[in-house]
XYZ file of C-alpha atoms in Angstrom:
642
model
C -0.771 -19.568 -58.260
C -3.692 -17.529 -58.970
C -4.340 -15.450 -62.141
C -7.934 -14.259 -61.754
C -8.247 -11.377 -58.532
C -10.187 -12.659 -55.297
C -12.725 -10.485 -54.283
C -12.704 -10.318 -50.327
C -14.493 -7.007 -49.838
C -17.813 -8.454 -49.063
C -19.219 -11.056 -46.024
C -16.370 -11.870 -43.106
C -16.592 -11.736 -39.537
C -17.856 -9.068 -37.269
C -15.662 -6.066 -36.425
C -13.863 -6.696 -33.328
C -13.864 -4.277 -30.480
C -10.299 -1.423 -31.268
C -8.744 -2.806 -28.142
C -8.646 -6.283 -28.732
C -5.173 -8.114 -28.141
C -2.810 -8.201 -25.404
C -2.491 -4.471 -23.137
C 1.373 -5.250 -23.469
C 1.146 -4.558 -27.026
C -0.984 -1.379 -27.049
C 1.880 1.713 -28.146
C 1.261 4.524 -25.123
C -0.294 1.688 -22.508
C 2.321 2.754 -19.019
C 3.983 -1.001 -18.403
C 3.072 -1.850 -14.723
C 5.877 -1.176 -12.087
C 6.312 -0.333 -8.669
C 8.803 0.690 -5.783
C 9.513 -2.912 -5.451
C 10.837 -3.413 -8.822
C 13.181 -0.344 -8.677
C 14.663 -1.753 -5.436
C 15.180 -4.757 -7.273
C 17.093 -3.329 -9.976
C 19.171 -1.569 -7.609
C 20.150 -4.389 -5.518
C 20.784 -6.498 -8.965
C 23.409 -3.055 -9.723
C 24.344 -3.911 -5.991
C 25.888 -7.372 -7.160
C 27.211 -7.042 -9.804
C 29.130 -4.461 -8.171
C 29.531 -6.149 -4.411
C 33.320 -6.617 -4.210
C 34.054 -2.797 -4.893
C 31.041 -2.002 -2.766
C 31.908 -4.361 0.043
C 35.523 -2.524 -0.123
C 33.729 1.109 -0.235
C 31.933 -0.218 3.138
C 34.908 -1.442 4.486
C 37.103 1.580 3.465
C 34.147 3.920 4.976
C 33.892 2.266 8.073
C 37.899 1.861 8.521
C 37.994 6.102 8.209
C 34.889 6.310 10.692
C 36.800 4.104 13.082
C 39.889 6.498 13.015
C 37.422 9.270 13.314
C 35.713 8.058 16.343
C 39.310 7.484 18.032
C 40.910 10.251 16.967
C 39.029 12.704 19.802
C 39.781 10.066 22.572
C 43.263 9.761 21.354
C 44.070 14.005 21.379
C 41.989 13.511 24.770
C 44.448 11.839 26.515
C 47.396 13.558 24.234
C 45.805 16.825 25.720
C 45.580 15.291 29.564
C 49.180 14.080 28.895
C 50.816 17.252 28.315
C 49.108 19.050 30.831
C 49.560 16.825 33.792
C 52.775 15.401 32.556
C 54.683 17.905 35.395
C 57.956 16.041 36.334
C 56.923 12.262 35.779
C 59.430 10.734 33.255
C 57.201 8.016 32.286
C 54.253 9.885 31.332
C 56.579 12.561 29.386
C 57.877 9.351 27.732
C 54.399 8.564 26.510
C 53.688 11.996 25.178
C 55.573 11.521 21.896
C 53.677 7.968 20.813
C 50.379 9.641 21.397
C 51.400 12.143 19.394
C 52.409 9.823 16.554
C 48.988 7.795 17.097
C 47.384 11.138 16.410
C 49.550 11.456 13.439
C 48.571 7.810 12.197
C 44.906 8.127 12.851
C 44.692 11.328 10.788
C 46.886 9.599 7.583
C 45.033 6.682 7.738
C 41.195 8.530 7.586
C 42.918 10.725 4.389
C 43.891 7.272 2.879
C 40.825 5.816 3.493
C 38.656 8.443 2.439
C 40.840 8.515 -0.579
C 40.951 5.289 -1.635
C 36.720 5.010 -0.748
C 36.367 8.406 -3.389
C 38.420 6.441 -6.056
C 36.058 3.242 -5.748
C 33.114 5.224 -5.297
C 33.828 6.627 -8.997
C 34.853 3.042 -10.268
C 31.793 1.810 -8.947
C 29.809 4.255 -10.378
C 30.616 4.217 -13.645
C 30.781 0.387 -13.799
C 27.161 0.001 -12.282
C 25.864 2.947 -14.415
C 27.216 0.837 -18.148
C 25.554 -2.618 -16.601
C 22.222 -0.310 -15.896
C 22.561 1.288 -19.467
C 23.183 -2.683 -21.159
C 20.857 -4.108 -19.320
C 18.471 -1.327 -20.539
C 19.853 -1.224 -24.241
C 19.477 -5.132 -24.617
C 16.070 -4.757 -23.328
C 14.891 -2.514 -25.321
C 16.167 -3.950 -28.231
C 14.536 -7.142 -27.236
C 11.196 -5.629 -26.773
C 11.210 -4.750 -30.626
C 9.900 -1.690 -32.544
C 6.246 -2.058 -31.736
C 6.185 -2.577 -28.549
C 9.084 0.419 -27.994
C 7.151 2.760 -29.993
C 5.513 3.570 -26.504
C 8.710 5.633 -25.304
C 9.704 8.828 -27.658
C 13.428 9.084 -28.930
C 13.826 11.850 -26.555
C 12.352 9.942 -23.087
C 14.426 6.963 -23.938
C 17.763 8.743 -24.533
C 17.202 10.460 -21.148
C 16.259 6.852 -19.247
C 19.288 5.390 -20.382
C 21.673 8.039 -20.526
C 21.004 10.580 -17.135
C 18.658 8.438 -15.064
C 20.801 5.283 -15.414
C 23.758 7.260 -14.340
C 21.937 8.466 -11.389
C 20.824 4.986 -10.509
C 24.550 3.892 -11.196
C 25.506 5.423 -8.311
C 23.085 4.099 -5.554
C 25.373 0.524 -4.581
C 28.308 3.164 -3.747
C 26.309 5.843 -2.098
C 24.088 3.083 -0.131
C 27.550 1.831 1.082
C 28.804 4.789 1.787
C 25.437 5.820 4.006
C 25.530 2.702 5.637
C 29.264 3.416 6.672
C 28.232 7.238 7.923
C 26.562 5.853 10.160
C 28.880 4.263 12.100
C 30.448 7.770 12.979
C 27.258 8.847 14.935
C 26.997 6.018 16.736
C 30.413 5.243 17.594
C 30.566 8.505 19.012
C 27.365 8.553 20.794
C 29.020 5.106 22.391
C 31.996 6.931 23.078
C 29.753 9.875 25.024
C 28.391 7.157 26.684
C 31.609 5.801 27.994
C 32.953 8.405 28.548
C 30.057 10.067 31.115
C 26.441 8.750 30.964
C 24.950 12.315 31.366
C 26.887 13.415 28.196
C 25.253 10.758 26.452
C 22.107 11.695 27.947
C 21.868 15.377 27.058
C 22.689 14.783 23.427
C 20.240 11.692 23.116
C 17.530 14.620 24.265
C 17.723 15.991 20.766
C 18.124 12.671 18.867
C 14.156 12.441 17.727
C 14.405 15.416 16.135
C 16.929 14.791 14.069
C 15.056 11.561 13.080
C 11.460 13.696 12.511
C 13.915 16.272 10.328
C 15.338 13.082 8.158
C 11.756 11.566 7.853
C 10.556 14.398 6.520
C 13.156 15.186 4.130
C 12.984 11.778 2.816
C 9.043 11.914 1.758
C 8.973 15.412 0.456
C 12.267 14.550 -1.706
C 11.083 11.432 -2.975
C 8.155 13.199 -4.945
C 9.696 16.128 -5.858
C 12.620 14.515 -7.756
C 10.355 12.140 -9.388
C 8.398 14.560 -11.197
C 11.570 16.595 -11.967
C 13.078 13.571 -13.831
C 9.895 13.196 -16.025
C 9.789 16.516 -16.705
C 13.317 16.158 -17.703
C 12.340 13.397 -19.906
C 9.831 15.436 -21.360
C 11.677 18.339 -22.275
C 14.818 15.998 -24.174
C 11.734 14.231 -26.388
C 10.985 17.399 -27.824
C 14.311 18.232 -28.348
C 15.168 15.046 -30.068
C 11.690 15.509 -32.517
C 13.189 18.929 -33.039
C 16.446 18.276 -34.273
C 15.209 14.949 -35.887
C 13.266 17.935 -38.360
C 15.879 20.796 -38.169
C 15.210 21.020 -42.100
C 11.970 20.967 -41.766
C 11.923 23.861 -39.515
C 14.132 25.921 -40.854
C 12.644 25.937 -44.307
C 9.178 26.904 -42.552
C 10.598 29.341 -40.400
C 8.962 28.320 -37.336
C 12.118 28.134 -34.574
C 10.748 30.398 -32.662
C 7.574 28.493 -32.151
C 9.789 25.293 -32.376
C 12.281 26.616 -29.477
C 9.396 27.998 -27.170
C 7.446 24.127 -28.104
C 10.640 22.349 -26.469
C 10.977 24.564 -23.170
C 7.278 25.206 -22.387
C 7.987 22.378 -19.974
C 10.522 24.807 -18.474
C 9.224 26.362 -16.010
C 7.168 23.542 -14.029
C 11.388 22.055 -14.266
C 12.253 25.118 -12.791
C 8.662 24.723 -9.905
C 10.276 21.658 -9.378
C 13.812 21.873 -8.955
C 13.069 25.074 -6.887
C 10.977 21.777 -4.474
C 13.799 20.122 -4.396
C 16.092 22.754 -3.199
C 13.703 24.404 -0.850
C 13.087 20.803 0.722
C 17.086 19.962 0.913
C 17.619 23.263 2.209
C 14.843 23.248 4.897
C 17.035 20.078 5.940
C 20.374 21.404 5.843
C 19.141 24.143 7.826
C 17.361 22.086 10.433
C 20.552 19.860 11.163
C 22.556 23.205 10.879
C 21.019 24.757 13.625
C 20.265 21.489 15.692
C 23.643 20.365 15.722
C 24.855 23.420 17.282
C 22.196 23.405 19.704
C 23.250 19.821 20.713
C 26.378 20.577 21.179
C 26.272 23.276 23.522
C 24.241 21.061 25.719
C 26.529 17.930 25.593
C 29.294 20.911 26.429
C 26.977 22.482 29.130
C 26.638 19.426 30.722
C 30.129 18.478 30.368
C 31.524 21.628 31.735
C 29.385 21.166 35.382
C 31.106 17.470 35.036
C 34.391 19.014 34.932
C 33.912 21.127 38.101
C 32.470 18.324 39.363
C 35.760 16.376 38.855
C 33.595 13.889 37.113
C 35.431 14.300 33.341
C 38.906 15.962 32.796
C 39.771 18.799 30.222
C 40.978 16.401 27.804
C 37.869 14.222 27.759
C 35.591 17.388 27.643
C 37.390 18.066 24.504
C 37.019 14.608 23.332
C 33.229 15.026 24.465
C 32.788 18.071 21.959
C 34.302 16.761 19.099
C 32.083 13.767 19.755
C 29.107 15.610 20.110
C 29.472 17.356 16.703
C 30.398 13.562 15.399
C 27.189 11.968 16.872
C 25.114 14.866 15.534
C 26.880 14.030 12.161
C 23.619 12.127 11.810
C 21.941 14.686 10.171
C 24.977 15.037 7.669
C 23.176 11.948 6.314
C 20.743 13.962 4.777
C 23.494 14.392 1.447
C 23.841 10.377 0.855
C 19.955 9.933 1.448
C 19.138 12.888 -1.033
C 21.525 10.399 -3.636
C 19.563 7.442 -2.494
C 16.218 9.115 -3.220
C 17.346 10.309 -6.718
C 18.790 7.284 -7.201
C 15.657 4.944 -6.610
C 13.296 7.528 -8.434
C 15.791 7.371 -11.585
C 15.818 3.285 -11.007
C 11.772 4.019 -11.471
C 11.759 5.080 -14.720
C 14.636 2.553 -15.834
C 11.999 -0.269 -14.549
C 9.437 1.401 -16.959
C 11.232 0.388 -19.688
C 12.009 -2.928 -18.218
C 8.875 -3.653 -17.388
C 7.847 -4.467 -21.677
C 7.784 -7.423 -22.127
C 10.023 -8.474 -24.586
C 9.218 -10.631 -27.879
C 8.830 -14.433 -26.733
C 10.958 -16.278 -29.696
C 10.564 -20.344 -29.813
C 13.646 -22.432 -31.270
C 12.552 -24.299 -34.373
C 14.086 -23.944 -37.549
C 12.549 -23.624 -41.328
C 12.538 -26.048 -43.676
C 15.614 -27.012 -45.687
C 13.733 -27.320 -48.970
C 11.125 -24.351 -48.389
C 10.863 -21.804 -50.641
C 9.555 -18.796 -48.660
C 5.647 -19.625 -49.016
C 4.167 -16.599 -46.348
C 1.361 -17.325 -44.769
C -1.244 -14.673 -42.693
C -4.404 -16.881 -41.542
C -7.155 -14.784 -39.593
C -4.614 -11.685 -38.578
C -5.843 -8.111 -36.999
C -3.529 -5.672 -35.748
C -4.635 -2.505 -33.686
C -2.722 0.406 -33.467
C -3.037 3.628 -31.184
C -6.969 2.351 -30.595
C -7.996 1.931 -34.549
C -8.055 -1.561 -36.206
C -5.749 -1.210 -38.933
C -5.701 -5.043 -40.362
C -8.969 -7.090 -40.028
C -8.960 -10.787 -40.082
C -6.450 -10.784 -43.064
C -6.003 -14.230 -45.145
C -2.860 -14.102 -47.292
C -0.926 -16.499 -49.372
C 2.113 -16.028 -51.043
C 3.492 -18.942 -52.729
C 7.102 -19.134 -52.415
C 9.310 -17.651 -55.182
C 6.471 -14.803 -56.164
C 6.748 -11.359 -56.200
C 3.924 -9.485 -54.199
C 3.133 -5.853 -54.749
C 1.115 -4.792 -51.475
C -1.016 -1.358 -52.755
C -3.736 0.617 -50.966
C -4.939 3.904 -49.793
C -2.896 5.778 -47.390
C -3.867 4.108 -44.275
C -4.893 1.162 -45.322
C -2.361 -1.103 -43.500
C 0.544 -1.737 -46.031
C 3.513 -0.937 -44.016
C 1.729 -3.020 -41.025
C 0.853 -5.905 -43.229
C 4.885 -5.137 -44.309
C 5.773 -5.714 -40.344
C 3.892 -8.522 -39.284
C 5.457 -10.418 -42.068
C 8.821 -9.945 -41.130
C 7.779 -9.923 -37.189
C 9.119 -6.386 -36.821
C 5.244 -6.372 -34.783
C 2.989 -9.138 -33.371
C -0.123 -9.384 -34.675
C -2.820 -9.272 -32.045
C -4.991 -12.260 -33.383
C -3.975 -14.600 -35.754
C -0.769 -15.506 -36.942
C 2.315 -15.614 -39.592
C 3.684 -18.665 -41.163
C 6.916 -18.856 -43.173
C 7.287 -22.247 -44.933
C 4.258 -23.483 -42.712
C 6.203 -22.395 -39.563
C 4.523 -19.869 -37.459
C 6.913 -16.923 -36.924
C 6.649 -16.685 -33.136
C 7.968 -20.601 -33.187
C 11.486 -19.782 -34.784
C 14.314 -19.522 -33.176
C 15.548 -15.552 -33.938
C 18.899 -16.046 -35.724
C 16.878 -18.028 -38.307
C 14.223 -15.688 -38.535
C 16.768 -12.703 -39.387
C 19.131 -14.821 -41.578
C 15.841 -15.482 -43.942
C 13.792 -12.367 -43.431
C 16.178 -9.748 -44.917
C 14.236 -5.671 -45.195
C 14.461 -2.607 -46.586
C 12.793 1.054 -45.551
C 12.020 4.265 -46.919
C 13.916 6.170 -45.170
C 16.575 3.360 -44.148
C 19.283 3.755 -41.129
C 22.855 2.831 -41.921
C 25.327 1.746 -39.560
C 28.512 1.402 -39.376
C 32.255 3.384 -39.976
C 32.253 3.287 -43.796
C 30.112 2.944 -46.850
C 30.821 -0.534 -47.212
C 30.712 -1.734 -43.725
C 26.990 0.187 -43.742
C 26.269 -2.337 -47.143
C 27.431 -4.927 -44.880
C 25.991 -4.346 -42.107
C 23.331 -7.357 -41.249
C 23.010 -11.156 -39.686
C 25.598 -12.839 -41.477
C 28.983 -11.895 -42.769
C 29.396 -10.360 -45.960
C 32.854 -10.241 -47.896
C 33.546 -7.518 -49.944
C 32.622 -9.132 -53.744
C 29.378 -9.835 -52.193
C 29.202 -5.705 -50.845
C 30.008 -4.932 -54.191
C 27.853 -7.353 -56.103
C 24.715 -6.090 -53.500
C 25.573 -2.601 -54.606
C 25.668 -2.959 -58.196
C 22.220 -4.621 -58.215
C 21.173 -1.900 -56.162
C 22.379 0.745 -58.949
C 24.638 2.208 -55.889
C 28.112 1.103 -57.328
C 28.253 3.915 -60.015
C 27.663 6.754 -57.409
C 29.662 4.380 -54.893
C 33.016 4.187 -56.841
C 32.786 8.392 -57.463
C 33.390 8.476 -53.560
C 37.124 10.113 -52.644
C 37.930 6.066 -50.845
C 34.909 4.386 -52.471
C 33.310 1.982 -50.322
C 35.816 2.805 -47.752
C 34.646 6.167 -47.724
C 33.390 8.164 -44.291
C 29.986 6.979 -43.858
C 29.271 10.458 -42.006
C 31.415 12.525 -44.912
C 29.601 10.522 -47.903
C 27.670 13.354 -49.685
C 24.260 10.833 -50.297
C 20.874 12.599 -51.960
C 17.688 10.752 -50.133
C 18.018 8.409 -53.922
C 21.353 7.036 -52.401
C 20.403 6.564 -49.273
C 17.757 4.205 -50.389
C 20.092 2.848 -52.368
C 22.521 2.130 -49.998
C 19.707 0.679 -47.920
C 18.670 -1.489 -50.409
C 22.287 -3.054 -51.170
C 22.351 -3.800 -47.676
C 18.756 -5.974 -47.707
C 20.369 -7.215 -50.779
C 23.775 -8.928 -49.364
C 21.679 -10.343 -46.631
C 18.738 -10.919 -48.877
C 16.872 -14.690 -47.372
C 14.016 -16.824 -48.662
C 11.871 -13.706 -47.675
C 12.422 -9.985 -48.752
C 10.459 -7.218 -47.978
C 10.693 -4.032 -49.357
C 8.643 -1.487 -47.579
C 8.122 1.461 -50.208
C 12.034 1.253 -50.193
C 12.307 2.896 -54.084
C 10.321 6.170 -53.577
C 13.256 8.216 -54.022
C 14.359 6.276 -56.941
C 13.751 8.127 -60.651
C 11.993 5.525 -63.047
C 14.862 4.545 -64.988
C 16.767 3.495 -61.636
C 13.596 1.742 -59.930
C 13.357 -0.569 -63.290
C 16.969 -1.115 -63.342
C 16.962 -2.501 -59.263
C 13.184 -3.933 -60.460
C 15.489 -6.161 -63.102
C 18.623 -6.773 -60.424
C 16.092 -7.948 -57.769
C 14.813 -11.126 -60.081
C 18.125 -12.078 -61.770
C 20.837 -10.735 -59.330
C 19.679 -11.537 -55.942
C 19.126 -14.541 -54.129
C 15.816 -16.004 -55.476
C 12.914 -15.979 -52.914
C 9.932 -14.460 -52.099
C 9.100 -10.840 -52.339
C 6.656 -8.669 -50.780
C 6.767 -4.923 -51.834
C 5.300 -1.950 -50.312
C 3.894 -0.569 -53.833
C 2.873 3.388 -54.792
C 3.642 3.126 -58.101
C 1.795 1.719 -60.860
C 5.131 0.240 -62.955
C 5.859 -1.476 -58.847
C 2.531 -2.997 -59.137
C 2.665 -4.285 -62.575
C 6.225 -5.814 -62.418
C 5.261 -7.833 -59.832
C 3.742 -11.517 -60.204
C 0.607 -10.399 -58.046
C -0.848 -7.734 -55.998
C -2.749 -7.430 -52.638
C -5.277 -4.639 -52.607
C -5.895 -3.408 -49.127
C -8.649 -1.395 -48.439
C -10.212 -0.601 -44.800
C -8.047 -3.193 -43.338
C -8.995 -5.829 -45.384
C -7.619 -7.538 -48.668
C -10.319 -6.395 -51.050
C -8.453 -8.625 -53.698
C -5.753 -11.155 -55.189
C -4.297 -11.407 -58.672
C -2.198 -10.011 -61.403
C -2.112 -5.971 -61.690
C -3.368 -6.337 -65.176
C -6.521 -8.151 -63.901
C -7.084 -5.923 -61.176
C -6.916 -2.910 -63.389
C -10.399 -3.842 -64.822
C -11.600 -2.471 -61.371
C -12.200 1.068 -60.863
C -11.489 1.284 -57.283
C -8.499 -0.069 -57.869
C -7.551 2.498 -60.519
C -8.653 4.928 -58.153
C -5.969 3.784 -55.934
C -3.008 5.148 -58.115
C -5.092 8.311 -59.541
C -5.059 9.588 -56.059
C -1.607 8.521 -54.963
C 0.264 9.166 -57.732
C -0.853 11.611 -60.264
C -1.455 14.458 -57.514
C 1.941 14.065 -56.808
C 4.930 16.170 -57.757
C 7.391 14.687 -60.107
C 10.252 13.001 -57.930
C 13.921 11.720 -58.861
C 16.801 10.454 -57.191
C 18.097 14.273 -55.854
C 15.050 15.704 -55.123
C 13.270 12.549 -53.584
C 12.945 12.660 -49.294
C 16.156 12.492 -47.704
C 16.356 10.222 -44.480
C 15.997 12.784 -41.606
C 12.818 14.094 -43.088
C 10.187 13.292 -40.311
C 6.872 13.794 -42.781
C 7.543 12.605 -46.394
C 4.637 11.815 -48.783
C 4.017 9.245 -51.201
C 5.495 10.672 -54.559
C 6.233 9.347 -57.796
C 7.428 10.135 -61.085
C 4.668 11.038 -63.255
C 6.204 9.940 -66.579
C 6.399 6.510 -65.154
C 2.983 6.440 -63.772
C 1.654 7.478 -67.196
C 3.677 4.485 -68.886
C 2.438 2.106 -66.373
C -0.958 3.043 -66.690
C -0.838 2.372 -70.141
C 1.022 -0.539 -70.160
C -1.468 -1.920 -67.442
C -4.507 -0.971 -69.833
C -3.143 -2.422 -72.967
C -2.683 -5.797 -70.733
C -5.775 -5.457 -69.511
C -7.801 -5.334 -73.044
């Protein structure tokens, strides 16, 4: 182990260019994707759902089949009654046409029925596989590489456009079906007269022009009106994410007029995408008509002609209105189009690539020695790390300290692989991170945040929470090194208290966050700046509980404090994205830069405890620090210093 600091500040390669590394891992870079790969993802919704679809096709085309003979069947009923005169047999027959009438129309309500009760089924079923399938995906991506997509725009891909794209195997079935109608019909014109057919067939290319068109302006359109949709629930989600915030400044007027600016190009756009259905509906509205006077024209000099009788002209109109059904189409393909333009922006997400994991395990005997060797990480354009050479022997405690911006909480990522880096690499126990398999490399690379996120129903299944089970001694023992037992017990149910009704100060959040790393603490811990809401007294007591209480290891903190820095068994000093130097705090002290570090981080701070610390929601907290602590651990770092 070292004991004198390493001075890296000078000499070292060139600076590489700020976009160096892989486009996949630039935050804000649009993934690649095309129509292609949201027709793919629709017909992969398609099977998983093809039995219920299959049966919605089936069902659809079993109703348009009734439909298409119900007109031939009154038809005949009609010629029936009127010719019947006095012929006994075709009286006879007059009743079980009736009652074939009768069946056709019960069976198309069934079937309609039952296709409207599977079309729901299907919906919803398609919409959760779209929405785990997206989840997983996202999860699998990581943090770094998500960091692309805002809170907001994520909640609205897998929450409104996944249940619009849920819906496309059951509508696509369904439009399929419709169109047997038309064209049974337009059979049935033919059969029954050729020049019936042939006057409505006069009109046909229109209706085809009029669904062409609709398609291609709607397509566009609802595109844009789904990312401004996306748009508008991001800045919603930043808003309420900081409802504190802005209610203590007094800026919700600003905030609320921030969130809907997008409003009115919503409003430009859904105003498109009526004007464009409408311009449709009212095409086929008056075009259908129109065709069916002339089919009924035409049939009506047939009928003088002797050619058709009354009951077939009758069957000829109410096929007429059927074959011009076509246009009717227009509702399903409007579904379609949303459908696909949602599946878009669910392939956007898809389309990061997720983190590439290998399957080797560490080590039996290793002791949580972390290696970086040559790492640089860009972020948003800037080089934040630059060819960064770190060793931490196994069982030390690291204090990480720096300027803001200097790279801690990056260096604090790429150590746990929360984040690639983009050259380089990280070793734990001389196994490169990107080699181990990922239940491993959770299991022994245990964290803990700032502002930490707890999960779970109560208090104690939030301490619990993590990659192995915990039992409840081990909850409790995590929590009392964490100093969160004595507020813990004071609970109404203790650690089976509400996690949602626990009244927790920012302090005990931390805490909380911090039993949790603890009870699934590995050979590698990191704590990234997770005691800034902790008063002094507290941060030495979890300081003490960390080396005698917790499973021995490795240690890397995120350090603002000058008593973090000196408790540890060494410090990196980052400065510009480099590790200016190695060694114990008391060494580095001799340098003034380094001095300089905690002068302007912590003693222009404002005194902080446990209550009054940054509570979790709190989108902008700063470093602070309690100044009767930094004093102390000045001194103490002076005195070992001389």
């Amino acid at each position: 182990m070292a004991t004198q600091p390493t001075d890296r500040g000078t000499g070292g390669a060139p600076e590489r260019p700020p976009h160096s590394g892989p486009p996949e891992d630039r935050p804000g870079s649009p993934p690649a994707h095309t129509g292609r790969d949201a027709d793919r993802l629709l017909l992969g919704a398609l099977r998983h759902s093809a039995g219920r679809t299959t049966a919605i096709f089936l069902l659809s085309c079993a109703s348009a089949a009734a439909a298409i003979a119900l007109p031939a069947v009154l038809g005949r009923t009609l010629d029936l009654a009127l010719d019947s005169g006095g012929d006994p047999d075709r009286a006879a027959a007059l009743p079980r046409w009736l009652a074939l009438c009768a069946l056709l129309v019960a069976a198309e309500v069934l079937c309609d029925a039952a296709t409207a009760y599977l079309t729901g089924v299907t919906g919803a079923r398609s919409t959760a596989w779209l929405r785990r399938r997206g989840l997983g995906h996202l999860l699998s991506v990581g943090p770094h590489r998500a960091a692309r997509f805002t809170p907001g725009d994520l909640v609205t891909r897998l929450a409104g456009n996944a249940a619009e794209a849920g819906h496309a195997p059951a509508t696509a079935a369904g439009a399929f079906a419709a169109l047997v109608t038309p064209l049974g019909a337009l059979v049935a014109l033919l059969l029954i007269d050729p020049w019936l057919a042939a006057a409505f067939c006069a009109g046909v290319p229109l209706l085809v022009l009029l669904l062409r068109a609709f398609a291609r302006s709607s397509s566009e359109s609802v595109s844009r009106y789904q990312r401004v949709q996306g748009r508008i629930a991001a800045r919603l989600v930043e808003a309420l994410a900081g409802a504190r915030t802005v209610a203590a400044a007094g800026t919700a007027g600003r905030e609320r007029a921030r969130v809907l600016a997008p409003l009115p190009e919503l409003s430009g756009q859904g105003r498109r995408m009526w004007q464009v259905y409408g311009r449709a509906v009212v095409g086929s509205g008056v075009l259908v008509p129109l065709l069916t006077a002339a089919v009924l024209a035409v049939g009506g000099v047939r009928l003088a002609a002797g050619a058709v009788s009354v009951g077939e002209l009758l069957a000829a109109s109410r096929y007429a209105s059927l074959a011009a059904g076509i246009g009717g189409i227009t509702t399903q393909l409007s579904a379609l189009v949303r459908s696909r333009a949602a599946a878009r922006r669910a392939t956007e997400l898809l389309a990061v690539p997720p983190v590439e994991h290998g399957g080797r395990s560490l080590p039996p005997d290793g002791t949580g020695r972390l290696e970086l060797r040559g790492v640089t990480a860009v972020r948003g354009g800037r080089t934040v790390l630059r060819d960064v050479d770190l060793t931490v022997p196994g069982g030390t405690t690291l204090a990480v300290v720096g300027a803001s911006g200097s790279g801690k909480s990056t260096l604090a990522a790429l150590a746990g692989r929360l984040a690639d880096p983009d050259e380089g690499e990280v070793l734990l126990d001389g196994v490169p991170l990107t080699g181990l398999d990922p239940g491993v490399l959770r299991r022994e690379v245990g964290y803990a945040f700032e502002r930490p996120a707890l999960f779970g129903a109560t208090v104690g299944e939030a301490i619990g929470f993590g990659p192995r089970e915990v039992d409840d001694r081990a909850v409790a023992r995590a929590a009392k090194a964490a100093s969160a037992d004595v507020f813990v017990s004071r609970l109404p149910a203790g650690y089976g208290t509400a996690l949602a009704e626990a009244p927790l100060s920012g302090g005990e959040f931390q805490r909380l966050g911090l039993a949790r790393a603890f009870a699934h603490a590995g050979r590698l811990l990191i704590l990234d700046d997770a005691t800034s809401s902790l008063d002094s007294v507290t941060e030495l007591q979890v300081g003490r509980a960390l080396t005698r209480e917790v499973r021995a290891g490795t240690r890397l903190l995120v350090a603002h404090r000058v008593s973090s820095a000196a408790r540890a068994d060494l410090v990196a000093w980052l400065a510009d994205g480099r590790v200016r130097a190695v060694g114990p705090h008391e060494a580095l002290w001799e340098i003034p830069e380094y001095r300089a570090v905690f002068a302007a981080g912590e003693f222009a701070a404002a005194d902080a405890d446990s209550d009054g610390g940054p509570e979790p929601d709190t989108p902008d907290t700063a470093d602070t620090a309690d100044t009767a602590d930094t004093a102390s651990g000045t001194v103490a770092a002076g005195e070992g210093a001389r």
